[in-house]
Amino acid sequence: MNKQRILIVSYGQFEKSFLEKIATSVKERFGYNTDISISYADLAKFFDPARRQYDGNQLLNHMHSEYSGGHIKAIGLFRVDLFIPILTYIIGQAVYKGNAGVVSLFRLKNELYGMKRDDKLLFERFKKEVIHELGHTFGLTHCFSPSCVMRSSTYIEDVDQKDSTFCLRCYEKLKSNGKG
């Protein structure tokens, strides 16, 4: 247990190098060392057969109850299609000023949109969304700056248009919250 570290929990099969690159990006943006954990939890209880998706709210609650005590923040990484009841799908979500978040790369894959597989682009998209959701846990809200990582990402085009960094306003807010 280390309250000065961020925990990345892998659900599903992610290559070790992929997880390590995500961990490095998280450390660069937030200034905290990271730990990586592999979960072998059965996700079946989070699956909604009517929607053929996984309930993001339940997964977020699971992350909070299972992993929030030992680290300053915990983020679950998934490969499954996520939803919340009011939206068709989500890429990720987090507890604002809380200690847990979830992100899935399912909706970030080019193949879902009829385009050629691109692992480099997939990593960049995923990195942005992990940083975005962790930003919420550190007290950042959605930003209107087109290139800020905290810009809302409803569609894949939104993810592609933003950077993986904070705008000056969000960075200053992060610093004033004692982070970054």
mmCIF file of C-alpha atoms in Angstrom, residues 3-130:
data_model
loop_
_atom_site.group_PDB
_atom_site.id
_atom_site.type_symbol
_atom_site.label_atom_id
_atom_site.label_comp_id
_atom_site.label_asym_id
_atom_site.label_seq_id
_atom_site.Cartn_x
_atom_site.Cartn_y
_atom_site.Cartn_z
ATOM 1 C CA LYS A 3 -0.826 6.510 -0.775
ATOM 2 C CA GLN A 4 1.719 8.402 -2.897
ATOM 3 C CA ARG A 5 1.330 6.167 -5.960
ATOM 4 C CA ILE A 6 -1.287 5.628 -8.648
ATOM 5 C CA LEU A 7 -2.498 2.094 -9.279
ATOM 6 C CA ILE A 8 -3.224 0.883 -12.811
ATOM 7 C CA VAL A 9 -5.318 -2.290 -12.817
ATOM 8 C CA SER A 10 -5.375 -4.305 -16.022
ATOM 9 C CA TYR A 11 -8.557 -6.248 -16.784
ATOM 10 C CA GLY A 12 -8.057 -8.290 -19.908
ATOM 11 C CA GLN A 13 -4.911 -9.016 -21.784
ATOM 12 C CA PHE A 14 -2.666 -6.006 -22.244
ATOM 13 C CA GLU A 15 0.962 -6.450 -23.201
ATOM 14 C CA LYS A 16 3.416 -5.628 -20.440
ATOM 15 C CA SER A 17 5.105 -2.972 -22.589
ATOM 16 C CA PHE A 18 1.721 -1.343 -23.311
ATOM 17 C CA LEU A 19 0.949 -1.104 -19.573
ATOM 18 C CA GLU A 20 4.420 0.207 -18.809
ATOM 19 C CA LYS A 21 4.051 2.959 -21.429
ATOM 20 C CA ILE A 22 0.681 3.946 -19.946
ATOM 21 C CA ALA A 23 2.277 4.006 -16.467
ATOM 22 C CA THR A 24 5.103 6.230 -17.741
ATOM 23 C CA SER A 25 2.609 8.641 -19.318
ATOM 24 C CA VAL A 26 0.594 8.809 -16.085
ATOM 25 C CA LYS A 27 3.746 9.585 -14.088
ATOM 26 C CA GLU A 28 4.750 12.301 -16.577
ATOM 27 C CA ARG A 29 1.356 14.038 -16.327
ATOM 28 C CA PHE A 30 0.660 13.717 -12.601
ATOM 29 C CA GLY A 31 4.077 13.360 -10.972
ATOM 30 C CA TYR A 32 3.230 10.172 -9.082
ATOM 31 C CA ASN A 33 4.932 6.835 -9.497
ATOM 32 C CA THR A 34 2.631 4.060 -10.619
ATOM 33 C CA ASP A 35 2.042 0.442 -9.752
ATOM 34 C CA ILE A 36 0.573 -2.033 -12.219
ATOM 35 C CA SER A 37 -1.703 -4.847 -11.096
ATOM 36 C CA ILE A 38 -3.294 -7.598 -13.162
ATOM 37 C CA SER A 39 -6.864 -8.553 -12.255
ATOM 38 C CA TYR A 40 -8.311 -11.924 -13.105
ATOM 39 C CA ALA A 41 -11.792 -10.972 -11.898
ATOM 40 C CA ASP A 42 -14.738 -12.477 -13.724
ATOM 41 C CA LEU A 43 -16.501 -9.574 -15.419
ATOM 42 C CA ALA A 44 -19.671 -11.581 -16.146
ATOM 43 C CA LYS A 45 -21.552 -9.990 -13.250
ATOM 44 C CA PHE A 46 -21.043 -6.576 -14.894
ATOM 45 C CA PHE A 47 -22.421 -7.700 -18.261
ATOM 46 C CA ASP A 48 -25.882 -6.573 -19.354
ATOM 47 C CA PRO A 49 -27.177 -9.186 -21.839
ATOM 48 C CA ALA A 50 -29.911 -6.895 -23.169
ATOM 49 C CA ARG A 51 -27.344 -4.275 -24.174
ATOM 50 C CA ARG A 52 -24.459 -6.673 -24.792
ATOM 51 C CA GLN A 53 -22.226 -4.257 -22.918
ATOM 52 C CA TYR A 54 -20.638 -3.910 -19.504
ATOM 53 C CA ASP A 55 -22.052 -1.539 -16.905
ATOM 54 C CA GLY A 56 -19.530 1.251 -16.382
ATOM 55 C CA ASN A 57 -21.153 2.372 -13.123
ATOM 56 C CA GLN A 58 -20.829 -1.092 -11.612
ATOM 57 C CA LEU A 59 -17.222 -1.407 -12.786
ATOM 58 C CA LEU A 60 -16.416 1.998 -11.313
ATOM 59 C CA ASN A 61 -17.985 0.960 -8.000
ATOM 60 C CA HIS A 62 -15.950 -2.253 -8.138
ATOM 61 C CA MET A 63 -12.729 -0.286 -8.705
ATOM 62 C CA HIS A 64 -13.590 2.016 -5.826
ATOM 63 C CA SER A 65 -14.384 -0.776 -3.374
ATOM 64 C CA GLU A 66 -11.535 -3.105 -4.356
ATOM 65 C CA TYR A 67 -8.634 -0.757 -5.018
ATOM 66 C CA SER A 68 -9.176 2.724 -3.630
ATOM 67 C CA GLY A 69 -7.712 2.182 -0.181
ATOM 68 C CA GLY A 70 -4.073 1.510 -0.911
ATOM 69 C CA HIS A 71 -3.168 4.160 -3.470
ATOM 70 C CA ILE A 72 -3.871 7.838 -4.019
ATOM 71 C CA LYS A 73 -5.804 6.904 -7.207
ATOM 72 C CA ALA A 74 -6.733 3.682 -9.013
ATOM 73 C CA ILE A 75 -7.733 3.289 -12.654
ATOM 74 C CA GLY A 76 -9.071 0.118 -14.271
ATOM 75 C CA LEU A 77 -8.136 -0.600 -17.881
ATOM 76 C CA PHE A 78 -10.581 -2.671 -19.907
ATOM 77 C CA ARG A 79 -11.076 -4.074 -23.407
ATOM 78 C CA VAL A 80 -14.874 -4.452 -23.189
ATOM 79 C CA ASP A 81 -17.674 -2.188 -24.426
ATOM 80 C CA LEU A 82 -18.877 0.045 -21.568
ATOM 81 C CA PHE A 83 -22.154 1.872 -21.043
ATOM 82 C CA ILE A 84 -24.006 3.816 -18.416
ATOM 83 C CA PRO A 85 -27.815 3.778 -18.414
ATOM 84 C CA ILE A 86 -28.205 7.264 -19.907
ATOM 85 C CA LEU A 87 -25.656 6.818 -22.723
ATOM 86 C CA THR A 88 -25.275 4.375 -25.596
ATOM 87 C CA TYR A 89 -21.612 3.860 -24.680
ATOM 88 C CA ILE A 90 -18.761 5.427 -22.758
ATOM 89 C CA ILE A 91 -15.016 5.347 -23.246
ATOM 90 C CA GLY A 92 -14.383 5.900 -19.551
ATOM 91 C CA GLN A 93 -15.544 7.560 -16.390
ATOM 92 C CA ALA A 94 -14.222 8.513 -12.984
ATOM 93 C CA VAL A 95 -15.320 9.775 -9.607
ATOM 94 C CA TYR A 96 -14.828 13.562 -9.600
ATOM 95 C CA LYS A 97 -12.314 14.372 -6.840
ATOM 96 C CA GLY A 98 -12.520 10.695 -5.961
ATOM 97 C CA ASN A 99 -10.003 7.942 -6.179
ATOM 98 C CA ALA A 100 -11.200 5.602 -8.923
ATOM 99 C CA GLY A 101 -11.775 5.533 -12.657
ATOM 100 C CA VAL A 102 -12.279 3.138 -15.564
ATOM 101 C CA VAL A 103 -11.274 3.329 -19.236
ATOM 102 C CA SER A 104 -11.897 0.900 -22.075
ATOM 103 C CA LEU A 105 -10.127 0.774 -25.409
ATOM 104 C CA PHE A 106 -13.084 -0.963 -27.080
ATOM 105 C CA ARG A 107 -14.501 2.191 -28.725
ATOM 106 C CA LEU A 108 -11.015 3.495 -29.521
ATOM 107 C CA LYS A 109 -10.150 0.807 -32.099
ATOM 108 C CA ASN A 110 -10.021 1.852 -35.763
ATOM 109 C CA GLU A 111 -11.572 -1.462 -36.792
ATOM 110 C CA LEU A 112 -14.841 -0.461 -35.112
ATOM 111 C CA TYR A 113 -15.131 2.401 -37.613
ATOM 112 C CA GLY A 114 -14.191 0.432 -40.745
ATOM 113 C CA MET A 115 -10.590 1.632 -40.762
ATOM 114 C CA LYS A 116 -7.307 -0.265 -40.794
ATOM 115 C CA ARG A 117 -5.892 -1.396 -37.447
ATOM 116 C CA ASP A 118 -3.389 1.105 -36.056
ATOM 117 C CA ASP A 119 -1.797 0.070 -32.756
ATOM 118 C CA LYS A 120 0.162 3.315 -32.364
ATOM 119 C CA LEU A 121 -2.983 5.427 -32.754
ATOM 120 C CA LEU A 122 -4.874 3.092 -30.408
ATOM 121 C CA PHE A 123 -2.221 3.601 -27.735
ATOM 122 C CA GLU A 124 -2.320 7.399 -28.159
ATOM 123 C CA ARG A 125 -6.106 7.445 -27.848
ATOM 124 C CA PHE A 126 -6.058 5.197 -24.794
ATOM 125 C CA LYS A 127 -3.339 7.255 -23.115
ATOM 126 C CA LYS A 128 -5.391 10.420 -23.582
ATOM 127 C CA GLU A 129 -8.472 8.856 -22.034
ATOM 128 C CA VAL A 130 -6.575 7.401 -19.062
#
